[in-house]
Amino acid sequence: PDWLKFFGHMVKRDSKGVATAIYYPETENDKVTGFKIRSLPKRFSKVGRTGKSSQLSGQFRYRSNNKRIAYVGGENDKVAVWGSLRKYDVHVVSPTTGEGSAADQAAMQYEFFDRYDEIYVGMDGDEKGFEANENIAKVLPADKVKIIRWSDNDPHKLLENDRSHQIVRDFF
């Protein structure tokens, strides 16, 4: 719960306390403009202004410079990576619209990424994710980009399988 709270994610629960939806805030100029809603297990809707023109998911949390940032495949991956790497002071963001448009969204946030010395890109460990990694690397400062290859399809799955130590290994 603390990891979700850090990023402003809200969980909707039914009368038995079972999670039914997660609300992910989307921002422009660090102000919430809408929410992407994930009805569990995986059906998406929205409320307010959301989409590719939004800041990256989690970007509003990082106003000061840092050495490292990770750009990962989705909001749940972002939370899993941040939680696993928080003692290493790594900033973590994700696209708001999925891996297919992750490069476009990264390009729109070029100045944000350029504040970092090292940019780690780690979309999902499947063919679409590998393609997204390549496309993202083309739009960010080439001398700063490092590609992460996850041991499983994605970091959230690693966390669910109690393998957060592997997220750290894969990252470094």
mmCIF file of C-alpha atoms in Angstrom:
data_model
loop_
_atom_site.group_PDB
_atom_site.id
_atom_site.type_symbol
_atom_site.label_atom_id
_atom_site.label_comp_id
_atom_site.label_asym_id
_atom_site.label_seq_id
_atom_site.Cartn_x
_atom_site.Cartn_y
_atom_site.Cartn_z
ATOM 1 C CA PRO A 1 0.000 0.000 0.000
ATOM 2 C CA ASP A 2 2.808 2.492 0.762
ATOM 3 C CA TRP A 3 4.352 1.884 -2.644
ATOM 4 C CA LEU A 4 1.033 2.594 -4.386
ATOM 5 C CA LYS A 5 0.476 5.660 -2.218
ATOM 6 C CA PHE A 6 3.879 7.095 -3.209
ATOM 7 C CA PHE A 7 2.637 7.344 -6.796
ATOM 8 C CA GLY A 8 -0.929 8.384 -5.925
ATOM 9 C CA HIS A 9 -2.476 5.098 -7.062
ATOM 10 C CA MET A 10 -5.838 4.346 -5.492
ATOM 11 C CA VAL A 11 -7.406 0.910 -5.112
ATOM 12 C CA LYS A 12 -11.164 0.365 -5.287
ATOM 13 C CA ARG A 13 -12.385 -2.612 -3.254
ATOM 14 C CA ASP A 14 -15.667 -4.499 -3.148
ATOM 15 C CA SER A 15 -17.683 -5.112 0.043
ATOM 16 C CA LYS A 16 -15.435 -8.091 0.902
ATOM 17 C CA GLY A 17 -12.265 -6.009 0.609
ATOM 18 C CA VAL A 18 -11.167 -7.556 -2.690
ATOM 19 C CA ALA A 19 -9.481 -5.130 -5.105
ATOM 20 C CA THR A 20 -11.633 -4.520 -8.185
ATOM 21 C CA ALA A 21 -9.885 -1.557 -9.810
ATOM 22 C CA ILE A 22 -6.776 0.597 -9.610
ATOM 23 C CA TYR A 23 -6.873 4.311 -10.421
ATOM 24 C CA TYR A 24 -3.617 5.683 -11.849
ATOM 25 C CA PRO A 25 -3.337 9.500 -11.813
ATOM 26 C CA GLU A 26 -2.245 11.275 -14.979
ATOM 27 C CA THR A 27 -0.666 14.703 -14.787
ATOM 28 C CA GLU A 28 0.260 17.737 -16.822
ATOM 29 C CA ASN A 29 2.618 20.284 -15.259
ATOM 30 C CA ASP A 30 2.565 18.161 -12.074
ATOM 31 C CA LYS A 31 -1.223 18.594 -11.658
ATOM 32 C CA VAL A 32 -3.684 15.700 -11.887
ATOM 33 C CA THR A 33 -5.849 15.971 -15.016
ATOM 34 C CA GLY A 34 -7.465 12.522 -14.991
ATOM 35 C CA PHE A 35 -7.182 8.870 -14.085
ATOM 36 C CA LYS A 36 -6.495 5.752 -16.103
ATOM 37 C CA ILE A 37 -8.637 3.036 -14.519
ATOM 38 C CA ARG A 38 -7.606 -0.601 -14.595
ATOM 39 C CA SER A 39 -10.590 -2.809 -13.765
ATOM 40 C CA LEU A 40 -9.048 -6.050 -12.611
ATOM 41 C CA PRO A 41 -7.717 -8.148 -14.069
ATOM 42 C CA LYS A 42 -6.991 -6.034 -17.164
ATOM 43 C CA ARG A 43 -9.686 -3.815 -18.689
ATOM 44 C CA PHE A 44 -8.940 -0.118 -19.056
ATOM 45 C CA SER A 45 -11.087 3.008 -19.023
ATOM 46 C CA LYS A 46 -10.472 6.601 -18.052
ATOM 47 C CA VAL A 47 -11.910 9.661 -16.435
ATOM 48 C CA GLY A 48 -10.732 13.197 -17.157
ATOM 49 C CA ARG A 49 -7.894 14.142 -19.516
ATOM 50 C CA THR A 50 -5.455 11.268 -20.049
ATOM 51 C CA GLY A 51 -3.248 9.884 -22.802
ATOM 52 C CA LYS A 52 -0.003 10.393 -24.647
ATOM 53 C CA SER A 53 0.129 14.139 -23.959
ATOM 54 C CA SER A 54 0.242 13.489 -20.198
ATOM 55 C CA GLN A 55 3.475 13.509 -18.256
ATOM 56 C CA LEU A 56 4.974 10.079 -17.717
ATOM 57 C CA SER A 57 3.356 8.063 -14.964
ATOM 58 C CA GLY A 58 5.164 9.014 -11.757
ATOM 59 C CA GLN A 59 7.008 11.977 -13.283
ATOM 60 C CA PHE A 60 5.320 14.436 -10.922
ATOM 61 C CA ARG A 61 7.221 12.810 -8.004
ATOM 62 C CA TYR A 62 10.619 13.897 -9.341
ATOM 63 C CA ARG A 63 11.273 17.607 -9.395
ATOM 64 C CA SER A 64 14.958 17.457 -8.479
ATOM 65 C CA ASN A 65 17.794 15.904 -10.433
ATOM 66 C CA ASN A 66 19.129 12.453 -9.703
ATOM 67 C CA LYS A 67 21.777 10.191 -11.183
ATOM 68 C CA ARG A 68 19.541 7.340 -12.401
ATOM 69 C CA ILE A 69 16.064 6.921 -13.832
ATOM 70 C CA ALA A 70 14.297 3.776 -15.019
ATOM 71 C CA TYR A 71 11.606 3.869 -17.706
ATOM 72 C CA VAL A 72 9.568 0.666 -17.481
ATOM 73 C CA GLY A 73 6.555 -0.842 -19.245
ATOM 74 C CA GLY A 74 3.584 0.131 -17.098
ATOM 75 C CA GLU A 75 2.282 1.494 -13.844
ATOM 76 C CA ASN A 76 2.470 -1.833 -11.975
ATOM 77 C CA ASP A 77 6.013 -2.408 -13.252
ATOM 78 C CA LYS A 78 6.900 1.117 -12.128
ATOM 79 C CA VAL A 79 5.717 0.407 -8.587
ATOM 80 C CA ALA A 80 7.523 -2.970 -8.498
ATOM 81 C CA VAL A 81 10.823 -1.488 -9.691
ATOM 82 C CA TRP A 82 10.616 1.561 -7.434
ATOM 83 C CA GLY A 83 9.830 -0.561 -4.388
ATOM 84 C CA SER A 84 12.661 -2.972 -5.131
ATOM 85 C CA LEU A 85 15.219 -0.232 -5.871
ATOM 86 C CA ARG A 86 14.150 2.491 -3.428
ATOM 87 C CA LYS A 87 17.223 2.071 -1.218
ATOM 88 C CA TYR A 88 19.382 2.746 -4.308
ATOM 89 C CA ASP A 89 17.650 6.097 -4.956
ATOM 90 C CA VAL A 90 16.532 5.304 -8.500
ATOM 91 C CA HIS A 91 13.690 7.360 -9.951
ATOM 92 C CA VAL A 92 11.138 5.254 -11.863
ATOM 93 C CA VAL A 93 8.513 6.274 -14.431
ATOM 94 C CA SER A 94 6.390 4.534 -17.054
ATOM 95 C CA PRO A 95 4.381 5.484 -20.127
ATOM 96 C CA THR A 96 0.697 6.178 -19.531
ATOM 97 C CA THR A 97 -0.449 4.675 -22.821
ATOM 98 C CA GLY A 98 1.502 1.412 -23.109
ATOM 99 C CA GLU A 99 4.661 0.277 -24.780
ATOM 100 C CA GLY A 100 3.422 0.947 -28.329
ATOM 101 C CA SER A 101 3.575 4.705 -27.793
ATOM 102 C CA ALA A 102 6.296 4.725 -25.101
ATOM 103 C CA ALA A 103 8.897 6.172 -27.496
ATOM 104 C CA ASP A 104 6.581 9.016 -28.532
ATOM 105 C CA GLN A 105 5.869 9.867 -24.916
ATOM 106 C CA ALA A 106 9.585 9.660 -24.030
ATOM 107 C CA ALA A 107 10.422 12.030 -26.897
ATOM 108 C CA MET A 108 7.879 14.540 -25.573
ATOM 109 C CA GLN A 109 9.616 14.362 -22.168
ATOM 110 C CA TYR A 110 13.187 14.540 -23.548
ATOM 111 C CA GLU A 111 14.201 17.458 -21.298
ATOM 112 C CA PHE A 112 13.000 15.570 -18.239
ATOM 113 C CA PHE A 113 15.081 12.503 -19.144
ATOM 114 C CA ASP A 114 18.117 14.581 -20.080
ATOM 115 C CA ARG A 115 18.434 15.767 -16.445
ATOM 116 C CA TYR A 116 19.680 12.277 -15.541
ATOM 117 C CA ASP A 117 23.174 10.830 -15.984
ATOM 118 C CA GLU A 118 21.891 7.315 -16.658
ATOM 119 C CA ILE A 119 18.587 6.331 -18.287
ATOM 120 C CA TYR A 120 17.592 2.683 -17.889
ATOM 121 C CA VAL A 121 14.944 1.469 -20.331
ATOM 122 C CA GLY A 122 13.210 -1.795 -19.466
ATOM 123 C CA MET A 123 9.939 -2.531 -21.203
ATOM 124 C CA ASP A 124 8.472 -6.054 -21.000
ATOM 125 C CA GLY A 125 10.618 -9.049 -21.918
ATOM 126 C CA ASP A 126 8.658 -9.986 -25.029
ATOM 127 C CA GLU A 127 8.924 -9.054 -28.711
ATOM 128 C CA LYS A 128 6.814 -5.880 -28.314
ATOM 129 C CA GLY A 129 8.893 -4.854 -25.313
ATOM 130 C CA PHE A 130 12.199 -5.400 -27.139
ATOM 131 C CA GLU A 131 10.918 -3.325 -30.067
ATOM 132 C CA ALA A 132 9.782 -0.579 -27.680
ATOM 133 C CA ASN A 133 13.226 -0.569 -26.000
ATOM 134 C CA GLU A 134 14.882 0.014 -29.374
ATOM 135 C CA ASN A 135 12.450 2.770 -30.357
ATOM 136 C CA ILE A 136 12.841 4.537 -27.000
ATOM 137 C CA ALA A 137 16.646 4.364 -27.200
ATOM 138 C CA LYS A 138 16.465 6.202 -30.553
ATOM 139 C CA VAL A 139 14.686 9.252 -29.066
ATOM 140 C CA LEU A 140 16.689 9.713 -25.852
ATOM 141 C CA PRO A 141 20.313 10.844 -25.353
ATOM 142 C CA ALA A 142 22.226 7.854 -26.761
ATOM 143 C CA ASP A 143 25.221 8.196 -24.436
ATOM 144 C CA LYS A 144 22.956 7.875 -21.365
ATOM 145 C CA VAL A 145 20.669 4.971 -22.323
ATOM 146 C CA LYS A 146 21.105 1.461 -20.947
ATOM 147 C CA ILE A 147 18.688 -1.375 -21.763
ATOM 148 C CA ILE A 148 17.359 -3.652 -19.013
ATOM 149 C CA ARG A 149 16.525 -7.272 -19.882
ATOM 150 C CA TRP A 150 14.146 -8.637 -17.255
ATOM 151 C CA SER A 151 14.557 -12.272 -16.173
ATOM 152 C CA ASP A 152 10.798 -12.756 -16.440
ATOM 153 C CA ASN A 153 8.376 -10.984 -18.760
ATOM 154 C CA ASP A 154 8.088 -7.960 -16.488
ATOM 155 C CA PRO A 155 9.168 -6.711 -13.055
ATOM 156 C CA HIS A 156 5.654 -6.838 -11.616
ATOM 157 C CA LYS A 157 5.576 -10.565 -12.308
ATOM 158 C CA LEU A 158 8.961 -10.927 -10.594
ATOM 159 C CA LEU A 159 7.581 -9.117 -7.538
ATOM 160 C CA GLU A 160 4.416 -11.256 -7.510
ATOM 161 C CA ASN A 161 6.672 -14.343 -7.501
ATOM 162 C CA ASP A 162 8.605 -12.973 -4.494
ATOM 163 C CA ARG A 163 11.688 -12.296 -6.624
ATOM 164 C CA SER A 164 12.303 -8.588 -5.959
ATOM 165 C CA HIS A 165 15.994 -9.461 -5.506
ATOM 166 C CA GLN A 166 15.992 -10.412 -9.204
ATOM 167 C CA ILE A 167 14.653 -6.967 -10.138
ATOM 168 C CA VAL A 168 17.738 -5.494 -8.440
ATOM 169 C CA ARG A 169 20.051 -7.950 -10.241
ATOM 170 C CA ASP A 170 18.441 -7.320 -13.611
ATOM 171 C CA PHE A 171 18.664 -3.562 -13.122
ATOM 172 C CA PHE A 172 22.336 -3.489 -12.142
#
